[in-house]
GROMACS .gro file of C-alpha atoms in nm:
model
  190
    1GLY     CA    1   3.169   1.149   3.393
    2GLU     CA    2   3.403   1.454   3.567
    3GLY     CA    3   3.782   1.517   3.505
    4GLY     CA    4   4.092   1.423   3.528
    5GLU     CA    5   4.344   1.191   3.438
    6GLY     CA    6   4.118   0.948   3.274
    7GLY     CA    7   4.233   0.608   3.065
    8GLY     CA    8   4.417   0.329   3.206
    9GLY     CA    9   4.180   0.015   3.280
   10GLY     CA   10   3.921  -0.152   3.544
   11GLY     CA   11   3.933  -0.503   3.559
   12GLY     CA   12   3.903  -0.686   3.922
   13GLY     CA   13   4.151  -0.854   4.104
   14GLY     CA   14   4.192  -1.219   4.202
   15GLY     CA   15   4.366  -1.302   4.512
   16LYS     CA   16   4.679  -1.337   4.311
   17LYS     CA   17   4.942  -1.399   4.648
   18VAL     CA   18   5.227  -1.183   4.566
   19SER     CA   19   5.613  -1.318   4.675
   20ALA     CA   20   5.887  -1.090   4.794
   21SER     CA   21   6.073  -1.135   4.425
   22ASP     CA   22   5.768  -0.994   4.261
   23TYR     CA   23   5.859  -0.624   4.425
   24ALA     CA   24   6.207  -0.633   4.330
   25ASP     CA   25   6.233  -0.423   4.048
   26LEU     CA   26   5.964  -0.245   4.180
   27GLU     CA   27   6.130  -0.114   4.500
   28GLU     CA   28   6.369   0.053   4.304
   29ILE     CA   29   6.163   0.302   4.127
   30LEU     CA   30   5.827   0.316   4.347
   31PRO     CA   31   5.857   0.321   4.759
   32VAL     CA   32   5.647  -0.004   4.853
   33ASN     CA   33   5.332  -0.091   5.142
   34THR     CA   34   5.477   0.208   5.337
   35GLY     CA   35   5.107   0.339   5.338
   36ARG     CA   36   5.067   0.692   5.140
   37LEU     CA   37   4.751   0.558   5.014
   38LYS     CA   38   4.625   0.695   5.387
   39MET     CA   39   4.678   1.090   5.248
   40TYR     CA   40   4.429   1.023   4.962
   41GLU     CA   41   4.056   1.039   5.072
   42VAL     CA   42   3.939   0.871   4.779
   43GLY     CA   43   3.586   0.948   4.599
   44LYS     CA   44   3.350   0.832   4.259
   45GLN     CA   45   3.525   0.606   4.028
   46ILE     CA   46   3.556   0.851   3.691
   47GLY     CA   47   3.647   0.600   3.467
   48THR     CA   48   3.799   0.222   3.371
   49GLY     CA   49   4.038  -0.002   3.148
   50LYS     CA   50   4.145  -0.280   3.081
   51PHE     CA   51   4.390  -0.373   3.441
   52SER     CA   52   4.320  -0.002   3.613
   53VAL     CA   53   4.050   0.253   3.762
   54VAL     CA   54   4.037   0.585   3.803
   55TYR     CA   55   3.917   0.797   4.105
   56ARG     CA   56   3.843   1.078   4.207
   57ALA     CA   57   4.093   1.149   4.529
   58ARG     CA   58   4.171   1.412   4.738
   59MET     CA   59   4.493   1.530   4.913
   60ALA     CA   60   4.482   1.655   5.286
   61ASP     CA   61   4.507   2.042   5.112
   62GLY     CA   62   4.215   2.028   4.952
   63ARG     CA   63   4.310   1.939   4.569
   64HIS     CA   64   4.153   1.746   4.397
   65VAL     CA   65   4.396   1.459   4.192
   66ALA     CA   66   4.328   1.185   3.987
   67LEU     CA   67   4.426   0.784   4.090
   68LYS     CA   68   4.479   0.552   3.910
   69LYS     CA   69   4.533   0.201   4.072
   70ILE     CA   70   4.635  -0.031   3.853
   71HIS     CA   71   4.615  -0.441   3.967
   72ILE     CA   72   4.972  -0.538   3.866
   73PHE     CA   73   5.005  -0.786   4.055
   74ASP     CA   74   4.628  -0.977   3.998
   75MET     CA   75   4.606  -0.957   3.653
   76MET     CA   76   4.905  -0.904   3.425
   77ASP     CA   77   5.228  -1.087   3.323
   78ALA     CA   78   5.536  -0.894   3.373
   79LYS     CA   79   5.584  -0.765   3.016
   80SER     CA   80   5.277  -0.588   3.157
   81ARG     CA   81   5.417  -0.487   3.496
   82ASN     CA   82   5.728  -0.371   3.186
   83LYS     CA   83   5.509  -0.144   3.033
   84CYS     CA   84   5.346   0.027   3.347
   85LEU     CA   85   5.655   0.076   3.496
   86ARG     CA   86   5.787   0.193   3.143
   87GLU     CA   87   5.503   0.480   3.224
   88VAL     CA   88   5.583   0.554   3.527
   89LEU     CA   89   5.985   0.662   3.450
   90MET     CA   90   5.823   0.868   3.188
   91LEU     CA   91   5.673   1.029   3.377
   92GLN     CA   92   5.844   1.094   3.681
   93THR     CA   93   6.174   1.201   3.341
   94ILE     CA   94   5.921   1.418   3.117
   95SER     CA   95   5.933   1.822   3.268
   96LYS     CA   96   5.640   1.958   3.318
   97HIS     CA   97   5.459   2.149   2.983
   98GLU     CA   98   5.095   2.366   3.071
   99ASN     CA   99   4.907   2.185   2.784
  100LEU     CA  100   5.078   1.806   3.027
  101ILE     CA  101   4.827   1.644   3.268
  102ALA     CA  102   5.142   1.671   3.553
  103TYR     CA  103   5.243   1.375   3.728
  104LEU     CA  104   5.237   1.395   4.120
  105ASP     CA  105   5.320   1.088   4.289
  106ALA     CA  106   5.384   0.673   4.211
  107PHE     CA  107   5.358   0.431   4.504
  108ILE     CA  108   5.270   0.039   4.499
  109GLU     CA  109   4.997  -0.059   4.787
  110ASP     CA  110   4.780  -0.328   4.909
  111ASN     CA  111   4.929  -0.500   4.526
  112GLU     CA  112   4.811  -0.235   4.377
  113LEU     CA  113   5.009   0.074   4.157
  114MET     CA  114   4.865   0.403   4.258
  115ILE     CA  115   4.991   0.709   3.988
  116VAL     CA  116   4.801   1.010   4.070
  117PHE     CA  117   4.811   1.284   3.824
  118GLU     CA  118   4.625   1.663   3.885
  119TRP     CA  119   4.263   1.685   3.809
  120ALA     CA  120   4.097   1.863   3.502
  121GLU     CA  121   3.770   1.927   3.645
  122SER     CA  122   3.660   2.003   3.340
  123GLY     CA  123   3.683   1.595   3.220
  124ASP     CA  124   3.804   1.547   2.883
  125LEU     CA  125   3.761   1.613   2.520
  126ARG     CA  126   3.536   1.305   2.425
  127ARG     CA  127   3.305   1.437   2.689
  128LEU     CA  128   3.286   1.733   2.579
  129LEU     CA  129   3.209   1.696   2.174
  130ARG     CA  130   2.947   1.452   2.224
  131LYS     CA  131   2.787   1.716   2.473
  132THR     CA  132   2.808   2.006   2.212
  133THR     CA  133   2.557   2.033   2.002
  134GLN     CA  134   2.674   2.312   1.802
  135PRO     CA  135   3.025   2.293   1.580
  136PHE     CA  136   3.319   2.505   1.775
  137GLU     CA  137   3.416   2.830   1.598
  138GLU     CA  138   3.705   2.791   1.367
  139ARG     CA  139   3.942   2.982   1.641
  140GLN     CA  140   3.835   2.708   1.876
  141VAL     CA  141   3.946   2.441   1.634
  142TRP     CA  142   4.240   2.583   1.640
  143ASN     CA  143   4.340   2.746   2.019
  144TYR     CA  144   4.240   2.357   2.050
  145PHE     CA  145   4.545   2.225   1.808
  146LEU     CA  146   4.798   2.451   1.914
  147GLN     CA  147   4.743   2.359   2.306
  148VAL     CA  148   4.734   1.947   2.163
  149SER     CA  149   5.053   2.010   1.951
  150GLY     CA  150   5.231   2.229   2.229
  151ALA     CA  151   5.173   1.974   2.367
  152ILE     CA  152   5.286   1.695   2.134
  153ALA     CA  153   5.627   1.883   2.088
  154HIS     CA  154   5.755   1.911   2.414
  155MET     CA  155   5.745   1.542   2.394
  156HIS     CA  156   5.930   1.523   2.115
  157GLU     CA  157   6.195   1.750   2.294
  158GLN     CA  158   6.260   1.559   2.514
  159ARG     CA  159   6.190   1.243   2.285
  160MET     CA  160   5.920   1.096   2.379
  161MET     CA  161   5.605   1.008   2.134
  162HIS     CA  162   5.298   0.978   2.339
  163ARG     CA  163   5.179   0.726   2.100
  164ASP     CA  164   4.771   0.703   2.180
  165ILE     CA  165   4.649   1.085   2.116
  166LYS     CA  166   4.238   1.054   2.093
  167PRO     CA  167   3.959   1.283   2.206
  168ALA     CA  168   3.974   1.095   2.565
  169ASN     CA  169   4.301   1.139   2.608
  170ILE     CA  170   4.351   1.558   2.578
  171PHE     CA  171   4.151   1.628   2.868
  172ILE     CA  172   4.035   2.054   2.932
  173SER     CA  173   4.083   2.199   3.309
  174ALA     CA  174   3.857   2.437   3.475
  175THR     CA  175   4.014   2.759   3.233
  176ASN     CA  176   3.918   2.554   2.986
  177VAL     CA  177   4.306   2.498   2.880
  178LEU     CA  178   4.363   2.172   2.762
  179LYS     CA  179   4.617   1.873   2.866
  180LEU     CA  180   4.743   1.555   2.681
  181GLY     CA  181   4.756   1.263   2.922
  182ASP     CA  182   4.752   0.919   2.981
  183LEU     CA  183   5.107   0.810   2.850
  184GLY     CA  184   5.086   0.440   2.894
  185LEU     CA  185   5.150   0.396   2.522
  186GLY     CA  186   5.402   0.608   2.502
  187ARG     CA  187   5.787   0.581   2.411
  188VAL     CA  188   6.074   0.686   2.511
  189PHE     CA  189   6.437   0.771   2.225
  190SER     CA  190   6.724   0.716   2.324
   0.00000   0.00000   0.00000
């Protein structure tokens, strides 16, 4: 596959009827059924997980993004939905850092939570490790280590913990900059 903000889940929805009370908590945090999805031309699927699918998408200005569709009502109970909302709140509050995948937008459309992230053109570190036949030079290992450590230090300064650091959650830009992503298991501390 290509790059993007991977992770998150795949699964398909049933036909659960969603009531107005299901939206009550969400509307305080996110726009609901505003037609915002039309702003994105959704392309090919690039990743799946337990409750969501990640797609490559294009914005009206031509910029590529990763669009994560989470089946927030069809498959999730209230506790799982709250975990998703915690991820969105983390993404909305964390300040930008060159080694974190940038959060761009989030909204609810057609009973699905949509989260839009910056596009990582060169995929993820897991893919790079699998396709590389030669070991990395020591200089490259240190370069990657410092980039990921910088992202983690930035999160810790903001009292946030990632809790799911692995090669599949470390994305690579076209300019070989590593970007830590997928904060779905992250936590914010008081």
